[in-house]
mmCIF file of C-alpha atoms in Angstrom:
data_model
loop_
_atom_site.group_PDB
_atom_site.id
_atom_site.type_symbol
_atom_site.label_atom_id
_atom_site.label_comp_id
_atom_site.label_asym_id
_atom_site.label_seq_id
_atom_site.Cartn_x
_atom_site.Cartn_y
_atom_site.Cartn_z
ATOM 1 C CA UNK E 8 0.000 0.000 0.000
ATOM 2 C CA UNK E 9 1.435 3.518 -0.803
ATOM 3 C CA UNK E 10 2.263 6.294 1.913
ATOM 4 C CA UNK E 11 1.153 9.322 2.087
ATOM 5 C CA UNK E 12 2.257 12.063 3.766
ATOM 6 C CA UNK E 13 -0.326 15.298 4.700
ATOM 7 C CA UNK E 14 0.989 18.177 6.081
ATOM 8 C CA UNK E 15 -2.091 20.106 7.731
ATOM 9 C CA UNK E 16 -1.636 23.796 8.873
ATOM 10 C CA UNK E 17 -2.132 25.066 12.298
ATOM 11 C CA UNK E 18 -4.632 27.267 10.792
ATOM 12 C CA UNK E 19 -6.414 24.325 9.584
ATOM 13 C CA UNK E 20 -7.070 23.286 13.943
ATOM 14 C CA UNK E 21 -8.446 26.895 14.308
ATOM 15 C CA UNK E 22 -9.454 29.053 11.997
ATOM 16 C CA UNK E 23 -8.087 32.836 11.778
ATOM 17 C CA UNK E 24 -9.732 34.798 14.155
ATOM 18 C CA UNK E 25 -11.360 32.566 16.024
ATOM 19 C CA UNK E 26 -10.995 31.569 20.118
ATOM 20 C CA UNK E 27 -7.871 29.775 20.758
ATOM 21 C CA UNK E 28 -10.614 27.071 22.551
ATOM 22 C CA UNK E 29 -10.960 23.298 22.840
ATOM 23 C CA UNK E 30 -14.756 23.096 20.864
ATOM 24 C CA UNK E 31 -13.622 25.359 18.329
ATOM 25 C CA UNK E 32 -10.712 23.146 17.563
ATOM 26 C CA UNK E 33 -12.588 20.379 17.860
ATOM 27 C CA UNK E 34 -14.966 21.678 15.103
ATOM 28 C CA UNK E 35 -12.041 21.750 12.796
ATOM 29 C CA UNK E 36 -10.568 18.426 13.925
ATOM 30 C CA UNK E 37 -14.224 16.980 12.647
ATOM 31 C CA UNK E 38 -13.363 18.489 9.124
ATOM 32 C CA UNK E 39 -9.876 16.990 8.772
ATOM 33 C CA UNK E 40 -11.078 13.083 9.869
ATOM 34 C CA UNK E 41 -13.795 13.473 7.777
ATOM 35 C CA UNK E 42 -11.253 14.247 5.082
ATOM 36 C CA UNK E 43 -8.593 11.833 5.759
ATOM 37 C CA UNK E 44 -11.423 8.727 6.230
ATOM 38 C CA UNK E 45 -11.434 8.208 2.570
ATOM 39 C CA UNK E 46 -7.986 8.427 1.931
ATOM 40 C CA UNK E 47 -6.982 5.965 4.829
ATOM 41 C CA UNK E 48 -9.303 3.207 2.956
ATOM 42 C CA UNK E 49 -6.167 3.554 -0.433
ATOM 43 C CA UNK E 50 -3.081 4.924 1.193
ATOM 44 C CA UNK E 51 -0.989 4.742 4.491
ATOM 45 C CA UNK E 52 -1.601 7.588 6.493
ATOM 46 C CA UNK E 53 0.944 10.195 8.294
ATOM 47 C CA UNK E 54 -0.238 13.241 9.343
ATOM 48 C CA UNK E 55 2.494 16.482 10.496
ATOM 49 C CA UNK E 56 0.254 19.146 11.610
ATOM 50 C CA UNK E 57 1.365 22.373 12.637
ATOM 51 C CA UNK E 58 1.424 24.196 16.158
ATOM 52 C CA UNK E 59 1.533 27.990 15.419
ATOM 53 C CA UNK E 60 -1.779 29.341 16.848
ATOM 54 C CA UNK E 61 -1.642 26.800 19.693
ATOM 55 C CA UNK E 62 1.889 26.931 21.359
ATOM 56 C CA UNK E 63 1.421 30.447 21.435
ATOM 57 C CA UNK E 64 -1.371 29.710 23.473
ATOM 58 C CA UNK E 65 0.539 27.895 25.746
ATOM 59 C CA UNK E 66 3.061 30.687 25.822
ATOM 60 C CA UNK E 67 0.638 33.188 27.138
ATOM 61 C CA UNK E 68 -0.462 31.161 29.900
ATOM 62 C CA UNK E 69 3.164 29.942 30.547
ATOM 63 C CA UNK E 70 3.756 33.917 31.272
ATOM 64 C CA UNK E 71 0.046 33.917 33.238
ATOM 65 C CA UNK E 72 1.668 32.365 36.199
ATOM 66 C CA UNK E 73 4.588 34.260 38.195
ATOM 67 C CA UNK E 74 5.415 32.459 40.425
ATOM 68 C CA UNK E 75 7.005 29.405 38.265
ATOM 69 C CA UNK E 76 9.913 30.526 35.867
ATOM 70 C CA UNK E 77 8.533 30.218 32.082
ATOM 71 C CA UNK E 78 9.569 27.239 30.272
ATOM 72 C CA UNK E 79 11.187 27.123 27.258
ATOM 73 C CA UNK E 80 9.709 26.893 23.669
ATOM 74 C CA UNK E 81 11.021 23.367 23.057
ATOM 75 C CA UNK E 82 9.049 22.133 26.167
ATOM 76 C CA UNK E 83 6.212 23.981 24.959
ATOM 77 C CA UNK E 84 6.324 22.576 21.953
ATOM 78 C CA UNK E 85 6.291 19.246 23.361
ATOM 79 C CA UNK E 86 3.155 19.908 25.117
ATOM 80 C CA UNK E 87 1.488 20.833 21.659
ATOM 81 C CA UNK E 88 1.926 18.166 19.933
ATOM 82 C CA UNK E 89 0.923 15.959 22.405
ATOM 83 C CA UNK E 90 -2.381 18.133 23.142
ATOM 84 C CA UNK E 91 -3.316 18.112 18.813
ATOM 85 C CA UNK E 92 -2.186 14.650 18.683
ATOM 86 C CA UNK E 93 -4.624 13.771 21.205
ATOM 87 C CA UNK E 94 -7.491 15.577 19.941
ATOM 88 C CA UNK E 95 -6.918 14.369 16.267
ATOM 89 C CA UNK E 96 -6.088 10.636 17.591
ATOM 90 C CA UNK E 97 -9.797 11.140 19.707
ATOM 91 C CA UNK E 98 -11.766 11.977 16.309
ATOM 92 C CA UNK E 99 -9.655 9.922 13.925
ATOM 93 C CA UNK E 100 -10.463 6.475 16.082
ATOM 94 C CA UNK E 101 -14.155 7.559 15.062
ATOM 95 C CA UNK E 102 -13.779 8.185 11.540
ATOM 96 C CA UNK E 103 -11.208 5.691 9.775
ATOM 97 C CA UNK E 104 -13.363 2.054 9.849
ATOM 98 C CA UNK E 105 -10.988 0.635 12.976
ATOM 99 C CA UNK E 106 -7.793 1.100 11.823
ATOM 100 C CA UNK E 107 -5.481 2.367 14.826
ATOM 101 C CA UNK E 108 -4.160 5.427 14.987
ATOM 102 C CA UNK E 109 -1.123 6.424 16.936
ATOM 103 C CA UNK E 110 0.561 9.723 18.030
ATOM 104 C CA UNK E 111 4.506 10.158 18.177
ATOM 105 C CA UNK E 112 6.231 12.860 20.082
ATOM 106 C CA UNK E 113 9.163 13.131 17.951
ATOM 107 C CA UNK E 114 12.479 15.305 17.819
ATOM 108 C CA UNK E 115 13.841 16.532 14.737
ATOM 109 C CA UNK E 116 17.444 17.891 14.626
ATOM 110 C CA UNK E 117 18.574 21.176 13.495
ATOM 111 C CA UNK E 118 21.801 23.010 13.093
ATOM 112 C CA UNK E 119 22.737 24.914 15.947
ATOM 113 C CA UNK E 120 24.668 27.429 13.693
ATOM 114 C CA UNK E 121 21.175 27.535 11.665
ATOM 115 C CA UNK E 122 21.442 31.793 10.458
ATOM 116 C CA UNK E 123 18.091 31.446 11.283
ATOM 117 C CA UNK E 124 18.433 31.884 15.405
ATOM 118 C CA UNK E 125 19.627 35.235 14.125
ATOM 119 C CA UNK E 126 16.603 35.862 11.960
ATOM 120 C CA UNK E 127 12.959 34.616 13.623
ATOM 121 C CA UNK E 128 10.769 34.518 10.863
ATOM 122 C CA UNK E 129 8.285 32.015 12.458
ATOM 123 C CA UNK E 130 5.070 32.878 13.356
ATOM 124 C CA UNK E 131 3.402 31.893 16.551
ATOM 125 C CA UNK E 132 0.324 32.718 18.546
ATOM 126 C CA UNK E 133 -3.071 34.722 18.640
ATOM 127 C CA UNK E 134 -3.146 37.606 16.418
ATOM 128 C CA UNK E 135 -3.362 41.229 17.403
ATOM 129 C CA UNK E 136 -3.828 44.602 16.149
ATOM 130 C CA UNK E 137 -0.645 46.473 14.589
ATOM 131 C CA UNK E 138 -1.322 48.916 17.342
ATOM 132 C CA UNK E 139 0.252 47.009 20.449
ATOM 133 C CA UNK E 140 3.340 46.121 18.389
ATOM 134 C CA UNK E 141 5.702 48.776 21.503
ATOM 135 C CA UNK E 142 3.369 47.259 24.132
ATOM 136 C CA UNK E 143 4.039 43.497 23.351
ATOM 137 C CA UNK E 144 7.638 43.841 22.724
ATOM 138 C CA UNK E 145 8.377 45.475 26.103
ATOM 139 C CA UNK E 146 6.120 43.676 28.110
ATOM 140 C CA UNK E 147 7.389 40.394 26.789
ATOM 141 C CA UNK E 148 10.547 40.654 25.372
ATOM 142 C CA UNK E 149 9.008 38.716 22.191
ATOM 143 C CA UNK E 150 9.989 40.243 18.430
ATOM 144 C CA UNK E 151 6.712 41.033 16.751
ATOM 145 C CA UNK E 152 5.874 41.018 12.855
ATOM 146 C CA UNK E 153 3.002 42.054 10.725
ATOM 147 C CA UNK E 154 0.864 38.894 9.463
ATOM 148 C CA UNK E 155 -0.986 40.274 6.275
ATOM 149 C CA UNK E 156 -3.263 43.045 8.173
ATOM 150 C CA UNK E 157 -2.442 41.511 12.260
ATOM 151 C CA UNK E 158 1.038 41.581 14.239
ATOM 152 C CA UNK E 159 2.022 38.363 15.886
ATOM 153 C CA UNK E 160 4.800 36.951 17.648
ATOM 154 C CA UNK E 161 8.093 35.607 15.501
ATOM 155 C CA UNK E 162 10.409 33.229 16.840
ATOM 156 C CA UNK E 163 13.992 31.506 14.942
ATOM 157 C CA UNK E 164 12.479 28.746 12.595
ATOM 158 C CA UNK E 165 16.150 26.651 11.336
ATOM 159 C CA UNK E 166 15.702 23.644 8.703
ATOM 160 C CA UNK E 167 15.582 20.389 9.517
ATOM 161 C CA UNK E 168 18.509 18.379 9.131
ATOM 162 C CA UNK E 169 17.256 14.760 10.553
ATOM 163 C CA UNK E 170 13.804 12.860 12.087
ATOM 164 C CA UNK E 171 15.253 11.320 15.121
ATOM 165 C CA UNK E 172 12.030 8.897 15.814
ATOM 166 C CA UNK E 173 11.738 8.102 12.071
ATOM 167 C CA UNK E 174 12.081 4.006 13.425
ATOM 168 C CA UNK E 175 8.986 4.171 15.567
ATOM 169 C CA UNK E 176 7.271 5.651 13.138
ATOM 170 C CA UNK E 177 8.344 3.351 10.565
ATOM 171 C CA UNK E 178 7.242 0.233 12.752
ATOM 172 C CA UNK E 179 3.706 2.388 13.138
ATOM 173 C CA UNK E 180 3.073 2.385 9.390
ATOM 174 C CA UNK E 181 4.259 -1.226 8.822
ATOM 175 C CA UNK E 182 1.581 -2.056 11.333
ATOM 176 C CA UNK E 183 -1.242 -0.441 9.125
ATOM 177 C CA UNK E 184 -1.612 2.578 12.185
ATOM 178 C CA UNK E 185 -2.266 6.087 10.879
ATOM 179 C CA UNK E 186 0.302 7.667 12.068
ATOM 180 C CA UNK E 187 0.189 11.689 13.876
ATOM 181 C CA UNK E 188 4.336 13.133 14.002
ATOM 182 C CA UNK E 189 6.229 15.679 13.519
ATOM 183 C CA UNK E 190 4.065 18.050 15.193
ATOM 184 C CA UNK E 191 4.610 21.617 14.850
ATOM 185 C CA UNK E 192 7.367 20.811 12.785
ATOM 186 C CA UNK E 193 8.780 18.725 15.968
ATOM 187 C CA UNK E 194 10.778 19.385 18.794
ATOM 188 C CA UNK E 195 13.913 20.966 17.313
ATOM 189 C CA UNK E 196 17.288 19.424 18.814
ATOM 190 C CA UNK E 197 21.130 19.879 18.468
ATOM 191 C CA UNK E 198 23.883 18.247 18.898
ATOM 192 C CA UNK E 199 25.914 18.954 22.656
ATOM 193 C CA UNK E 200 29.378 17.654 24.290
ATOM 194 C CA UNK E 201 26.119 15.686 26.584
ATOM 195 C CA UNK E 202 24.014 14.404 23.979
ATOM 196 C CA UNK E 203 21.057 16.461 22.109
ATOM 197 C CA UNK E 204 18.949 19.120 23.829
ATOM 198 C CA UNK E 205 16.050 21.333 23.003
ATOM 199 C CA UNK E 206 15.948 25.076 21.674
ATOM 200 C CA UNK E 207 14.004 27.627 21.511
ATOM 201 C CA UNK E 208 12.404 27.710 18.093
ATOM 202 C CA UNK E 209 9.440 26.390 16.183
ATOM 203 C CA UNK E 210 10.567 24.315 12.762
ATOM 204 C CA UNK E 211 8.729 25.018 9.547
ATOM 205 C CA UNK E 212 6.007 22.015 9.311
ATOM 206 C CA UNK E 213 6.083 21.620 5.733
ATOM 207 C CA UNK E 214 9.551 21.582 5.757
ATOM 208 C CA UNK E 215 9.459 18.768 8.023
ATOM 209 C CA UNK E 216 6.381 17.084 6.217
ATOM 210 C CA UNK E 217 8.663 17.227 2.854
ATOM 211 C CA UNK E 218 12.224 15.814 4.698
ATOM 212 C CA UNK E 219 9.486 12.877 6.423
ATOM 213 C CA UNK E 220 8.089 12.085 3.203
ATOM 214 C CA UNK E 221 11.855 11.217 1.924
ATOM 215 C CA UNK E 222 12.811 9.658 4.608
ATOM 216 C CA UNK E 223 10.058 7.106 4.640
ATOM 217 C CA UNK E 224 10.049 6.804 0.691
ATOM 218 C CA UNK E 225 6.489 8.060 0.752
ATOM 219 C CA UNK E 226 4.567 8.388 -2.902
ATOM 220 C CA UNK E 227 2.820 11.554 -2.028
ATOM 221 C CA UNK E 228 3.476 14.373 -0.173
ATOM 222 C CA UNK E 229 0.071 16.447 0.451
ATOM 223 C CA UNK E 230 0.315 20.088 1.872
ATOM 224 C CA UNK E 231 -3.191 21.221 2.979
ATOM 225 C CA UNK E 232 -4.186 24.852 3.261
ATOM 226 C CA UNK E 233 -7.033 27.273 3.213
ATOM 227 C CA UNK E 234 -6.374 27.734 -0.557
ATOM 228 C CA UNK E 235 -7.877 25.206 -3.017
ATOM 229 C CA UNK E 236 -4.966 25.525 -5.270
ATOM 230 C CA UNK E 237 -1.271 27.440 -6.364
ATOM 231 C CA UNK E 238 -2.864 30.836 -8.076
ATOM 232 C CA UNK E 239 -1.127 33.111 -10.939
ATOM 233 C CA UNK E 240 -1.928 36.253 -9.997
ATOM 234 C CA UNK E 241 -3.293 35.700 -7.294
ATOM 235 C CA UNK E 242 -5.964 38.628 -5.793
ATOM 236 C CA UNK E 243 -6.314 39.920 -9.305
ATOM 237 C CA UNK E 244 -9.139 39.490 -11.738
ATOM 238 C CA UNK E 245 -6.256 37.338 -14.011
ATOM 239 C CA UNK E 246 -5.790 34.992 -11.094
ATOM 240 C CA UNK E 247 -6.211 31.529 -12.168
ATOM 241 C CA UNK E 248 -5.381 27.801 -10.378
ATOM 242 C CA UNK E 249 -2.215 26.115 -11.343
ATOM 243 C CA UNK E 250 -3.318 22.398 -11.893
ATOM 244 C CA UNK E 251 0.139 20.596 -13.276
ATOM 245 C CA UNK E 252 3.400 22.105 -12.679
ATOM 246 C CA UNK E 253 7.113 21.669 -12.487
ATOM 247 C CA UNK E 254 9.160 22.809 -9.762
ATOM 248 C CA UNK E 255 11.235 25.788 -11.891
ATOM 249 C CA UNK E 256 7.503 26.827 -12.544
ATOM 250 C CA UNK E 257 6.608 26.541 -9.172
ATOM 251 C CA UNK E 258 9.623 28.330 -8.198
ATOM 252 C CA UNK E 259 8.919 31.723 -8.128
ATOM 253 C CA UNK E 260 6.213 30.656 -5.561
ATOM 254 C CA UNK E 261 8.727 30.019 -2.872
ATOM 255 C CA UNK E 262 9.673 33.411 -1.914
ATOM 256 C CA UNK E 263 9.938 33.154 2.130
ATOM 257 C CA UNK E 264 8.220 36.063 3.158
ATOM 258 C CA UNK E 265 4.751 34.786 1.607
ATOM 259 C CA UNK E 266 2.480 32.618 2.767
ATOM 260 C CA UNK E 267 2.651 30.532 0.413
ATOM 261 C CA UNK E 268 6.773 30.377 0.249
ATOM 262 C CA UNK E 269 7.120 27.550 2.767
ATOM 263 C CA UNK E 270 4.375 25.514 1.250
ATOM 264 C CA UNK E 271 5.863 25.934 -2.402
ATOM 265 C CA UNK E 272 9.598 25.088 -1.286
ATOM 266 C CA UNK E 273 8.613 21.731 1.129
ATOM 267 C CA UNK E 274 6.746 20.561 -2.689
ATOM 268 C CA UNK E 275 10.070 21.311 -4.773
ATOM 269 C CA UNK E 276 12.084 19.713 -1.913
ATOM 270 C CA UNK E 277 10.650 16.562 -2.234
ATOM 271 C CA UNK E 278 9.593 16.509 -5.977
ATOM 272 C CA UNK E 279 13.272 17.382 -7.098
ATOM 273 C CA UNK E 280 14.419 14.310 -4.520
ATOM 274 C CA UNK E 281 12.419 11.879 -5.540
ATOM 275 C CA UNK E 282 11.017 11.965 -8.636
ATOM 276 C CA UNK E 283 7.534 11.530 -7.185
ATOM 277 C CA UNK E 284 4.665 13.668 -7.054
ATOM 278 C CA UNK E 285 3.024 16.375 -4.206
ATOM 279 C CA UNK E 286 0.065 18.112 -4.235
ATOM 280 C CA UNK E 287 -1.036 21.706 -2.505
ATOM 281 C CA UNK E 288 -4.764 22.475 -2.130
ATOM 282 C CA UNK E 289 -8.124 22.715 0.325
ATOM 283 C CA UNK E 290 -8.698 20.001 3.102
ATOM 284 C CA UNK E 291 -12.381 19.295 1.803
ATOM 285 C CA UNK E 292 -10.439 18.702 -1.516
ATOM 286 C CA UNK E 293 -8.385 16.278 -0.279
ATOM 287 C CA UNK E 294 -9.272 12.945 -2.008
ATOM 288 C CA UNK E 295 -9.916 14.714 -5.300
ATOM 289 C CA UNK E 296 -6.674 16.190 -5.206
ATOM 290 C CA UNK E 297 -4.824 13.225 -4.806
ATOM 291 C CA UNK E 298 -7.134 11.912 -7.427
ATOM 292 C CA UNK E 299 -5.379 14.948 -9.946
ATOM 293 C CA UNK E 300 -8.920 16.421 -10.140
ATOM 294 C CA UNK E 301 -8.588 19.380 -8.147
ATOM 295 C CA UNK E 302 -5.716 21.606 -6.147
ATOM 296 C CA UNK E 303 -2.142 21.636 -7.657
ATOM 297 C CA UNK E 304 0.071 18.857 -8.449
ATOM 298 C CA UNK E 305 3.675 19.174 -8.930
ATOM 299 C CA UNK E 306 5.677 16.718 -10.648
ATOM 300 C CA UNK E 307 8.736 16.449 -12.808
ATOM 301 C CA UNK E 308 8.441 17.007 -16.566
#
């Protein structure tokens, strides 16, 4: 049976705007196993999600209570991905006919020299209006960036360079379990004179998804996002869906400041790789896209 691997935005477990609460991710957690139910009955399921919204949640309430010392982002984002691996497992063992499904907390390693520790580009947490920007940085110490119209929170975001728990998830998927990983983009490690230890940063998920898909041989990589499709010209009356594509057409999609940058280069990544085939479009798209009948696939010429 062929693996596939689905990358599935933290934006996708709460919608923009909305309260960072339990129901209202909950809601969107319904959307996504009704989505991935289909696909689990043809393909081998892993799913990376991503954390952004929600371990800037846990931040805030981290920095709630005084009289503990904060902990660290790695920690944090420990906590997330066992909280959205929990609630996904919880709706998943409803929706996919029996099979099991199984959350990993896994560590990814990064480069400690990574230029991006120097550069946070990463965006975490609630939004808020462009207004509190000199409020939010002296009150927190945090480095604040504008998100389209709302500021949020920005913290270093370096590539990843290895899954450490790629075994266990291995064993997972050779068991027929659909598999939750790599959450948030997992929790970024580097290499000390003692071993490997945590950092403060939150890696890029599709980044990950792409560098998992490789590593497990996958068939498909799927990158899932509010937009049903790669646009030309996108916000303009020319603006039309990209359905087949090459990466060096793709390319100029990649840019890192947009949001649809990292999405573009985790494709590229693993089409140039492998040879094989990912796809970028709408959750409630998802078995069509696969399918080539909707979203955008990108494959070699």
């Amino acid at each position: 049976m062929k693996t596939l691997v689905i990358a599935l935005g933290g934006n996708a477990l709460l919608q923009r705007g909305d309260v960072l609460s339990a129901d209202n991710q909950y809601k969107s957690i319904a959307k996504i196993a009704a989505a991935i139910d289909t696909l689990a009955e043809h393909y081998r399921i892993v799913i990376v999600h991503g954390n952004g919204p929600q371990v800037g949640l846990l931040a805030l309430q981290n920095l709630a209570y005084e009289e503990v010392p904060s902990y660290p982002l790695d920690i944090l984002g420990a906590e997330s991905q066992g909280m959205i691996g929990y609630m996904l497992s919880q709706q998943l063992s409803q929706n996919v006919n029996g099979l099991p499904v199984s959350t990993i907390l896994t560590r990814v390693l990064v480069d400690k020299n990574d230029p991006a520790f120097c550069s946070p580009s990463k965006y975490i947490g609630p939004v808020y209006s462009p207004e509190r920007q000199q409020e939010l940085e002296r009150q927190y110490g945090w480095q604040m960036k504008l998100d389209g119209s709302y500021l949020r929170r920005v913290v270093p975001s370096p590539a990843p360079k290895s899954i450490q728990d790629r075994e266990a998830i291995e064993l997972l998927l050779e068991k027929r379990h659909i598999v939750i990983c790599c959450g948030g983009g997992g929790v970024p490690m580097v290499e000390s004179d003692r071993g490997y230890r945590g950092v403060e940063a939150v890696i890029d998920k599709d980044s990950v998804a792409s560098l998992l898909a490789c590593e497990l041989d996958a068939e498909y990589l799927m990158i899932l996002t509010d937009a049903d499709a790669v646009y030309q010209d996108w916000g303009t009356p020319q603006a039309r869906a990209l359905r087949q594509v090459t990466p060096d057409e793709l390319r100029p999609f990649a840019a890192p400041d947009g949001a649809m940058g990292p999405k573009a280069e985790a494709a590229i990544s693993f089409v140039e790789k492998t040879g094989k085939k990912a796809f970028i479009g709408a959750l409630k798209d998802a078995l069509d896209i696969v399918r080539e009948e909707k979203g955008t696939c990108i494959r070699l010429a």
